[in-house]
Amino acid sequence: MAGLQTPYYLIDLAKLRGNMEKIARLRERSGAKCLLALKCFATWSAFDFMRPFMDGTTSSSLFELRLGHEEFGKETHAYSVAWADHEIDEAISYADKIIFNSLGQLDRFGDRAKAKGIQAGLRLNPRFSTSGFDLADPARQFSRLGEWDLPRLEQALDRINGVMIHYNCENRDFALFDLQLTRIETEFGEFLKKLDWVSLGGGIHFTGDDYPLDALADRLKAFSEKFGVQVFLEPGEASITGSTSLEVTVLDIINNGKDVAIVDSSIEAHMLDLLIYRETAKLPQDGTHDYQIAGKTCLAGDIFGDARFAERLSIGDRISISDAAGYTMVKKNWFNGVAMPSIALREEDGSVRLVRAFPYADYKSSLS
Ligand SMILES: *Cc1c(COP(=O)(O)O)cnc(C)c1O
């Protein structure tokens, strides 16, 4: 590890294996297929490691779809809130199934999927969700995410084989999942019986500690048998949670009433999702020395959060920010021209391998 220049994201394959083994167990016990949601995590140098444990990928755009097809392989689902005319044929060429967001998109492009022999699906919006944050709530008022009106869903029946229902958001509560799935069964059961597959989307935090994995598996199996459908899950965060850190170095320490350590990274540029959802980074919390950990951009609020250390910090000290994979690496950006974190893998034997650095040429070529 010494010698690797910070900042860098460090993917720990031993930790990732823990999640992968839970996914494999869930698949085996439930019969559900698990597709990695690339919008959460698309660091493809980890795909060789993940592939044996998962069934493939799902996407939210043509580029994600292509990446899944090229780098992960196996089953590739294509979804987009709206496909453009110039995208659709290429999308179909990569996909095993294509899921349309609206009846309008199915009307427009369904025939092309059929002509190429791939199955089509439609997004079903059950009009409830577990998201407490309006920004990420697919059931919010006037939501554009999927169809909910049964007569409209039925108009699609002769053209689709399945539906995708994404309504969970970091849901750690199996009882709530069970309750909401029962609601789906009650409200849409007759419709689901006419389909071959149902994707229940992502957002189920089933790789978390203490999650009743077997209860979930049994519930999914019962659902699958009751309606005669192949179940899919699309875990994003659950696939990679707890596997990755952002490694940074202290560059300066300032006291303007509070000890502030400035590090060679930026929450705006390297962990943007936290800022959007007004969360703080997971920082060390052991010891009696308090510091605010802040980024090096000129944004006043470029603050990762408060940390505690056993010893006073010194310039040059390393800090490890945990849980830095999901919705993080996919959103990194070049704000302020701050050096973008490299990507490194910690192999299961403990050795660390640099897989990608982002030199000045990458910054320059991101604009023109
Ligand atoms: C975001 C998303 C996922 C992944 O969600 P996680 O919370 O990361 O598991 C899966 N499917 C769809 C349709 C999504 O929009």
Short mmCIF file of C-alpha atoms and ligand atoms in Angstrom, two decimals:
data_model
loop_
_atom_site.label_atom_id
_atom_site.label_comp_id
_atom_site.label_asym_id
_atom_site.label_seq_id
_atom_site.Cartn_x
_atom_site.Cartn_y
_atom_site.Cartn_z
CA MET A 1 0.00 0.00 0.00
CA ALA A 2 2.87 2.33 0.75
CA GLY A 3 3.84 4.00 -2.47
CA LEU A 4 0.34 4.41 -3.82
CA GLN A 5 -0.41 8.09 -4.18
CA THR A 6 -3.61 9.26 -2.50
CA PRO A 7 -6.40 9.91 -3.16
CA TYR A 8 -7.59 6.51 -4.26
CA TYR A 9 -10.65 4.31 -3.94
CA LEU A 10 -9.66 0.95 -2.52
CA ILE A 11 -11.93 -1.98 -3.31
CA ASP A 12 -11.37 -4.77 -0.81
CA LEU A 13 -12.15 -8.06 -2.54
CA ALA A 14 -12.32 -10.02 0.72
CA LYS A 15 -15.08 -7.70 1.90
CA LEU A 16 -16.78 -7.81 -1.48
CA ARG A 17 -16.77 -11.59 -1.28
CA GLY A 18 -18.92 -11.41 1.86
CA ASN A 19 -21.66 -9.63 -0.12
CA MET A 20 -21.23 -11.89 -3.13
CA GLU A 21 -21.64 -15.03 -1.05
CA LYS A 22 -24.89 -13.69 0.40
CA ILE A 23 -26.13 -12.96 -3.11
CA ALA A 24 -25.21 -16.46 -4.21
CA ARG A 25 -27.04 -17.94 -1.22
CA LEU A 26 -30.14 -15.87 -1.93
CA ARG A 27 -30.17 -16.92 -5.58
CA GLU A 28 -29.78 -20.56 -4.72
CA ARG A 29 -32.44 -20.66 -2.01
CA SER A 30 -35.02 -18.44 -3.75
CA GLY A 31 -34.48 -19.20 -7.42
CA ALA A 32 -34.35 -15.43 -8.03
CA LYS A 33 -31.76 -14.05 -10.43
CA CYS A 34 -29.59 -11.14 -9.31
CA LEU A 35 -28.43 -8.46 -11.74
CA LEU A 36 -25.91 -5.81 -10.73
CA ALA A 37 -27.41 -2.30 -11.11
CA LEU A 38 -24.65 -0.41 -12.89
CA LYS A 39 -25.94 3.02 -11.96
CA CYS A 40 -24.75 2.29 -8.42
CA PHE A 41 -21.44 0.67 -9.22
CA ALA A 42 -19.78 0.34 -12.61
CA THR A 43 -16.13 -0.19 -11.67
CA TRP A 44 -15.57 -2.89 -14.20
CA SER A 45 -12.19 -4.01 -12.96
CA ALA A 46 -14.14 -5.74 -10.17
CA PHE A 47 -16.46 -7.56 -12.59
CA ASP A 48 -14.28 -10.65 -13.07
CA PHE A 49 -14.47 -11.16 -9.34
CA MET A 50 -18.25 -10.55 -9.12
CA ARG A 51 -19.36 -12.46 -12.21
CA PRO A 52 -19.52 -15.99 -10.75
CA PHE A 53 -21.87 -14.81 -7.99
CA MET A 54 -24.38 -12.86 -10.08
CA ASP A 55 -26.52 -13.40 -13.18
CA GLY A 56 -25.60 -10.27 -15.11
CA THR A 57 -26.31 -6.55 -15.12
CA THR A 58 -29.07 -4.04 -15.50
CA SER A 59 -28.70 -0.52 -16.77
CA SER A 60 -30.21 2.92 -16.94
CA SER A 61 -28.73 4.12 -20.21
CA LEU A 62 -27.18 2.96 -23.46
CA PHE A 63 -23.64 3.37 -22.12
CA GLU A 64 -24.29 1.39 -18.95
CA LEU A 65 -25.97 -1.26 -21.05
CA ARG A 66 -22.99 -1.48 -23.36
CA LEU A 67 -20.56 -1.65 -20.45
CA GLY A 68 -22.55 -4.47 -18.87
CA HIS A 69 -22.61 -6.33 -22.18
CA GLU A 70 -18.89 -5.80 -22.84
CA GLU A 71 -17.39 -6.21 -19.40
CA PHE A 72 -19.76 -8.31 -17.29
CA GLY A 73 -21.56 -10.47 -19.83
CA LYS A 74 -24.13 -13.07 -18.81
CA GLU A 75 -27.71 -11.73 -18.77
CA THR A 76 -28.00 -8.07 -19.74
CA HIS A 77 -31.14 -6.07 -19.05
CA ALA A 78 -31.69 -2.75 -20.77
CA TYR A 79 -33.75 -0.10 -19.08
CA SER A 80 -33.89 3.61 -19.66
CA VAL A 81 -36.40 6.24 -18.60
CA ALA A 82 -36.54 7.18 -22.27
CA TRP A 83 -34.74 5.70 -25.27
CA ALA A 84 -33.92 8.00 -28.17
CA ASP A 85 -34.60 6.96 -31.76
CA HIS A 86 -30.88 6.86 -32.51
CA GLU A 87 -30.18 4.61 -29.52
CA ILE A 88 -32.77 1.91 -29.75
CA ASP A 89 -31.24 -0.44 -32.33
CA GLU A 90 -27.86 -0.38 -30.64
CA ALA A 91 -29.51 -0.94 -27.26
CA ILE A 92 -31.37 -3.96 -28.60
CA SER A 93 -28.13 -5.34 -30.00
CA TYR A 94 -26.62 -5.58 -26.50
CA ALA A 95 -29.68 -6.59 -24.51
CA ASP A 96 -31.27 -9.87 -23.52
CA LYS A 97 -34.38 -8.06 -22.30
CA ILE A 98 -35.45 -4.47 -22.79
CA ILE A 99 -37.68 -2.79 -20.23
CA PHE A 100 -39.63 0.24 -21.32
CA ASN A 101 -40.57 2.94 -18.87
CA SER A 102 -43.88 3.89 -20.45
CA LEU A 103 -46.55 2.52 -22.70
CA GLY A 104 -45.58 5.26 -25.16
CA GLN A 105 -42.02 3.93 -25.42
CA LEU A 106 -43.33 0.38 -25.80
CA ASP A 107 -45.66 1.56 -28.58
CA ARG A 108 -42.76 3.30 -30.26
CA PHE A 109 -40.04 0.67 -29.98
CA GLY A 110 -41.61 -2.64 -28.94
CA ASP A 111 -41.76 -3.99 -32.49
CA ARG A 112 -38.04 -3.52 -32.98
CA ALA A 113 -37.27 -5.59 -29.91
CA LYS A 114 -39.65 -8.27 -31.10
CA ALA A 115 -38.11 -8.30 -34.57
CA LYS A 116 -34.72 -8.98 -33.00
CA GLY A 117 -36.18 -11.72 -30.84
CA ILE A 118 -35.56 -10.16 -27.45
CA GLN A 119 -38.17 -9.98 -24.74
CA ALA A 120 -39.74 -6.72 -23.72
CA GLY A 121 -40.92 -5.58 -20.33
CA LEU A 122 -42.58 -2.55 -18.83
CA ARG A 123 -41.86 -0.67 -15.63
CA LEU A 124 -44.73 -0.96 -13.18
CA ASN A 125 -45.00 1.76 -10.56
CA PRO A 126 -46.90 0.43 -7.53
CA ARG A 127 -47.36 4.00 -6.23
CA PHE A 128 -45.68 3.36 -2.93
CA SER A 129 -42.05 3.04 -1.96
CA THR A 130 -39.74 2.86 1.02
CA SER A 131 -37.88 6.03 0.14
CA GLY A 132 -38.12 8.80 2.70
CA PHE A 133 -36.32 11.27 0.46
CA ASP A 134 -38.41 12.98 -2.20
CA LEU A 135 -35.49 13.24 -4.60
CA ALA A 136 -35.19 9.45 -4.77
CA ASP A 137 -38.84 8.48 -4.32
CA PRO A 138 -40.15 6.74 -7.45
CA ALA A 139 -43.66 7.02 -6.01
CA ARG A 140 -43.50 10.80 -5.60
CA GLN A 141 -46.30 12.94 -6.95
CA PHE A 142 -46.34 13.12 -10.77
CA SER A 143 -43.61 10.45 -10.92
CA ARG A 144 -42.56 9.65 -14.48
CA LEU A 145 -41.16 6.27 -13.43
CA GLY A 146 -43.39 3.55 -14.80
CA GLU A 147 -47.05 2.79 -15.44
CA TRP A 148 -49.54 2.09 -12.66
CA ASP A 149 -52.97 2.16 -14.24
CA LEU A 150 -54.16 -1.45 -14.68
CA PRO A 151 -56.06 -0.86 -17.93
CA ARG A 152 -52.91 0.68 -19.38
CA LEU A 153 -50.74 -2.17 -18.12
CA GLU A 154 -53.19 -4.61 -19.68
CA GLN A 155 -52.88 -2.86 -23.03
CA ALA A 156 -49.24 -3.96 -22.98
CA LEU A 157 -49.93 -7.58 -22.10
CA ASP A 158 -49.67 -9.11 -25.55
CA ARG A 159 -46.36 -7.34 -26.12
CA ILE A 160 -44.45 -7.89 -22.88
CA ASN A 161 -43.19 -10.91 -20.95
CA GLY A 162 -42.48 -9.17 -17.68
CA VAL A 163 -42.44 -6.09 -15.52
CA MET A 164 -39.85 -4.29 -13.44
CA ILE A 165 -41.04 -2.84 -10.13
CA HIS A 166 -38.39 -0.76 -8.36
CA TYR A 167 -39.78 0.71 -5.16
CA ASN A 168 -37.31 -0.12 -2.37
CA CYS A 169 -34.59 2.21 -1.19
CA GLU A 170 -31.97 0.91 1.25
CA ASN A 171 -34.78 -1.06 2.87
CA ARG A 172 -33.31 -2.97 5.83
CA ASP A 173 -36.73 -3.96 7.17
CA PHE A 174 -37.84 -7.40 5.98
CA ALA A 175 -41.27 -7.03 7.61
CA LEU A 176 -41.88 -3.90 5.55
CA PHE A 177 -40.67 -5.64 2.39
CA ASP A 178 -43.02 -8.54 3.09
CA LEU A 179 -45.95 -6.19 3.70
CA GLN A 180 -45.37 -4.21 0.52
CA LEU A 181 -44.90 -7.32 -1.59
CA THR A 182 -48.24 -8.54 -0.28
CA ARG A 183 -49.72 -5.24 -1.38
CA ILE A 184 -48.31 -5.78 -4.86
CA GLU A 185 -49.76 -9.30 -4.88
CA THR A 186 -53.17 -7.97 -3.87
CA GLU A 187 -53.27 -5.04 -6.26
CA PHE A 188 -51.53 -6.51 -9.29
CA GLY A 189 -51.62 -10.29 -8.74
CA GLU A 190 -54.02 -11.18 -11.55
CA PHE A 191 -51.90 -9.17 -13.97
CA LEU A 192 -48.60 -10.68 -12.77
CA LYS A 193 -49.97 -14.20 -13.31
CA LYS A 194 -50.04 -13.52 -17.04
CA LEU A 195 -46.31 -12.75 -17.15
CA ASP A 196 -43.14 -14.86 -17.32
CA TRP A 197 -40.91 -12.71 -15.12
CA VAL A 198 -41.05 -9.98 -12.53
CA SER A 199 -38.09 -7.88 -11.48
CA LEU A 200 -38.47 -6.42 -8.01
CA GLY A 201 -35.69 -3.91 -8.65
CA GLY A 202 -33.03 -2.92 -6.17
CA GLY A 203 -32.99 -1.22 -2.80
CA ILE A 204 -33.29 -4.27 -0.56
CA HIS A 205 -30.42 -4.17 1.90
CA PHE A 206 -30.17 -7.92 2.17
CA THR A 207 -26.39 -8.15 2.47
CA GLY A 208 -26.45 -6.03 5.63
CA ASP A 209 -25.57 -7.52 9.00
CA ASP A 210 -28.51 -9.22 10.68
CA TYR A 211 -30.75 -9.14 7.59
CA PRO A 212 -32.94 -12.28 7.59
CA LEU A 213 -31.63 -13.52 4.27
CA ASP A 214 -33.34 -16.90 4.35
CA ALA A 215 -36.72 -15.33 5.15
CA LEU A 216 -36.31 -13.07 2.13
CA ALA A 217 -35.33 -16.02 -0.04
CA ASP A 218 -38.36 -18.02 1.07
CA ARG A 219 -40.67 -15.05 0.50
CA LEU A 220 -39.32 -14.55 -3.02
CA LYS A 221 -39.67 -18.24 -3.77
CA ALA A 222 -43.29 -18.24 -2.58
CA PHE A 223 -43.99 -15.17 -4.74
CA SER A 224 -42.37 -16.80 -7.73
CA GLU A 225 -44.40 -20.01 -7.30
CA LYS A 226 -47.69 -18.26 -6.60
CA PHE A 227 -47.56 -16.24 -9.81
CA GLY A 228 -45.54 -18.60 -11.97
CA VAL A 229 -42.84 -16.03 -12.67
CA GLN A 230 -39.05 -15.92 -12.68
CA VAL A 231 -38.07 -13.31 -10.09
CA PHE A 232 -35.20 -10.90 -10.69
CA LEU A 233 -33.55 -8.59 -8.19
CA GLU A 234 -31.34 -5.68 -9.21
CA PRO A 235 -29.05 -5.06 -6.25
CA GLY A 236 -26.81 -2.03 -6.53
CA GLU A 237 -25.84 -0.84 -3.08
CA ALA A 238 -26.39 -4.28 -1.55
CA SER A 239 -23.80 -5.75 -3.91
CA ILE A 240 -20.94 -3.51 -2.89
CA THR A 241 -21.86 -2.10 0.51
CA GLY A 242 -18.98 -1.94 2.97
CA SER A 243 -16.44 -3.12 0.39
CA THR A 244 -14.60 0.04 -0.51
CA SER A 245 -12.85 3.00 1.08
CA LEU A 246 -11.59 6.36 -0.12
CA GLU A 247 -7.99 6.78 1.03
CA VAL A 248 -6.87 10.37 1.56
CA THR A 249 -3.97 12.29 3.09
CA VAL A 250 -4.03 15.31 5.41
CA LEU A 251 -2.55 18.35 3.64
CA ASP A 252 -3.16 21.09 6.19
CA ILE A 253 -4.63 21.63 9.64
CA ILE A 254 -6.38 24.84 10.50
CA ASN A 255 -8.02 26.08 13.68
CA ASN A 256 -10.60 28.81 13.34
CA GLY A 257 -12.43 27.81 16.49
CA LYS A 258 -12.37 24.16 15.53
CA ASP A 259 -9.64 21.82 14.31
CA VAL A 260 -10.13 21.32 10.61
CA ALA A 261 -8.04 18.84 8.62
CA ILE A 262 -7.92 19.52 4.90
CA VAL A 263 -7.41 16.40 2.81
CA ASP A 264 -6.37 15.78 -0.80
CA SER A 265 -9.91 14.98 -1.89
CA SER A 266 -13.34 16.59 -2.04
CA ILE A 267 -16.82 15.50 -1.04
CA GLU A 268 -18.25 17.47 -3.96
CA ALA A 269 -15.95 15.81 -6.47
CA HIS A 270 -15.41 12.34 -4.99
CA MET A 271 -18.40 11.51 -2.76
CA LEU A 272 -21.09 13.72 -4.25
CA ASP A 273 -23.99 11.46 -3.30
CA LEU A 274 -23.42 12.27 0.38
CA LEU A 275 -23.72 15.97 -0.29
CA ILE A 276 -26.89 15.55 -2.31
CA TYR A 277 -28.57 13.55 0.45
CA ARG A 278 -27.09 15.72 3.23
CA GLU A 279 -25.24 12.86 4.82
CA THR A 280 -21.74 12.83 6.22
CA ALA A 281 -18.96 10.46 5.28
CA LYS A 282 -18.15 7.44 7.42
CA LEU A 283 -15.00 8.60 9.19
CA PRO A 284 -12.91 7.18 12.04
CA GLN A 285 -14.69 7.75 15.37
CA ASP A 286 -12.28 6.28 17.93
CA GLY A 287 -10.39 8.51 20.30
CA THR A 288 -10.63 11.92 21.95
CA HIS A 289 -9.14 14.19 19.30
CA ASP A 290 -11.90 15.80 17.25
CA TYR A 291 -11.43 17.13 13.75
CA GLN A 292 -13.65 18.30 10.97
CA ILE A 293 -12.46 16.61 7.78
CA ALA A 294 -12.75 18.93 4.81
CA GLY A 295 -12.01 18.80 1.11
CA LYS A 296 -9.58 20.91 -0.87
CA THR A 297 -11.95 22.62 -3.29
CA CYS A 298 -12.90 26.24 -2.79
CA LEU A 299 -16.51 25.27 -2.01
CA ALA A 300 -17.15 26.47 1.56
CA GLY A 301 -19.27 23.43 2.34
CA ASP A 302 -16.78 20.89 1.01
CA ILE A 303 -16.85 19.02 4.33
CA PHE A 304 -16.79 15.23 4.72
CA GLY A 305 -17.84 15.36 8.37
CA ASP A 306 -16.49 15.08 11.89
CA ALA A 307 -13.98 12.46 12.93
CA ARG A 308 -12.22 11.37 16.11
CA PHE A 309 -8.73 10.01 16.43
CA ALA A 310 -6.65 8.48 19.21
CA GLU A 311 -3.73 10.79 18.44
CA ARG A 312 -3.50 14.36 17.23
CA LEU A 313 -3.41 14.49 13.44
CA SER A 314 -0.30 15.58 11.61
CA ILE A 315 0.21 16.69 8.07
CA GLY A 316 0.85 13.63 5.92
CA ASP A 317 -1.40 11.34 7.99
CA ARG A 318 -3.65 8.97 6.10
CA ILE A 319 -7.40 8.82 6.65
CA SER A 320 -9.65 6.08 5.37
CA ILE A 321 -13.25 7.01 4.56
CA SER A 322 -15.37 3.89 4.49
CA ASP A 323 -18.28 2.74 2.35
CA ALA A 324 -17.11 4.64 -0.70
CA ALA A 325 -18.30 2.41 -3.55
CA GLY A 326 -22.03 2.87 -4.13
CA TYR A 327 -23.22 5.95 -6.04
CA THR A 328 -19.77 7.37 -5.39
CA MET A 329 -17.26 6.24 -8.00
CA VAL A 330 -19.96 6.56 -10.69
CA LYS A 331 -20.46 10.21 -9.76
CA LYS A 332 -16.88 11.39 -9.39
CA ASN A 333 -16.16 14.54 -11.32
CA TRP A 334 -13.45 17.06 -12.10
CA PHE A 335 -14.79 19.98 -10.06
CA ASN A 336 -11.97 22.40 -9.22
CA GLY A 337 -9.65 20.21 -11.25
CA VAL A 338 -8.91 18.26 -8.07
CA ALA A 339 -6.91 15.12 -8.78
CA MET A 340 -9.38 12.31 -9.29
CA PRO A 341 -8.90 9.33 -6.97
CA SER A 342 -7.18 6.37 -8.59
CA ILE A 343 -8.78 2.95 -8.35
CA ALA A 344 -7.02 0.14 -6.54
CA LEU A 345 -8.02 -3.41 -5.66
CA ARG A 346 -6.94 -5.17 -2.51
CA GLU A 347 -6.63 -8.79 -3.51
CA GLU A 348 -7.65 -11.49 -1.09
CA ASP A 349 -3.98 -12.20 -0.30
CA GLY A 350 -3.67 -8.62 0.98
CA SER A 351 -1.68 -7.22 -1.93
CA VAL A 352 -2.90 -3.95 -3.42
CA ARG A 353 -3.02 -3.46 -7.15
CA LEU A 354 -3.47 -0.08 -8.83
CA VAL A 355 -5.90 -0.57 -11.70
CA ARG A 356 -6.46 2.97 -12.91
CA ALA A 357 -5.00 6.42 -12.41
CA PHE A 358 -6.47 9.60 -13.89
CA PRO A 359 -3.70 11.91 -15.04
CA TYR A 360 -4.03 15.46 -16.33
CA ALA A 361 -4.80 14.15 -19.82
CA ASP A 362 -8.07 12.68 -18.51
CA TYR A 363 -9.06 16.00 -16.96
CA LYS A 364 -8.25 17.81 -20.16
CA SER A 365 -10.05 15.36 -22.39
CA SER A 366 -13.22 15.54 -20.29
CA LEU A 367 -13.76 18.95 -21.85
CA SER A 368 -12.62 20.64 -24.96
C1 LIG B 1 -31.36 2.44 -8.61
C2 LIG B 1 -31.97 1.23 -9.15
C3 LIG B 1 -31.53 -0.04 -8.74
C4 LIG B 1 -30.45 -0.25 -7.70
O1 LIG B 1 -30.86 0.25 -6.47
P1 LIG B 1 -29.99 -0.01 -5.16
O2 LIG B 1 -30.72 0.79 -4.11
O3 LIG B 1 -28.62 0.50 -5.39
O4 LIG B 1 -30.04 -1.47 -4.88
C5 LIG B 1 -32.12 -1.15 -9.32
N1 LIG B 1 -33.09 -1.03 -10.25
C6 LIG B 1 -33.54 0.18 -10.66
C7 LIG B 1 -34.59 0.25 -11.69
C8 LIG B 1 -33.01 1.34 -10.13
O5 LIG B 1 -33.46 2.53 -10.54
#
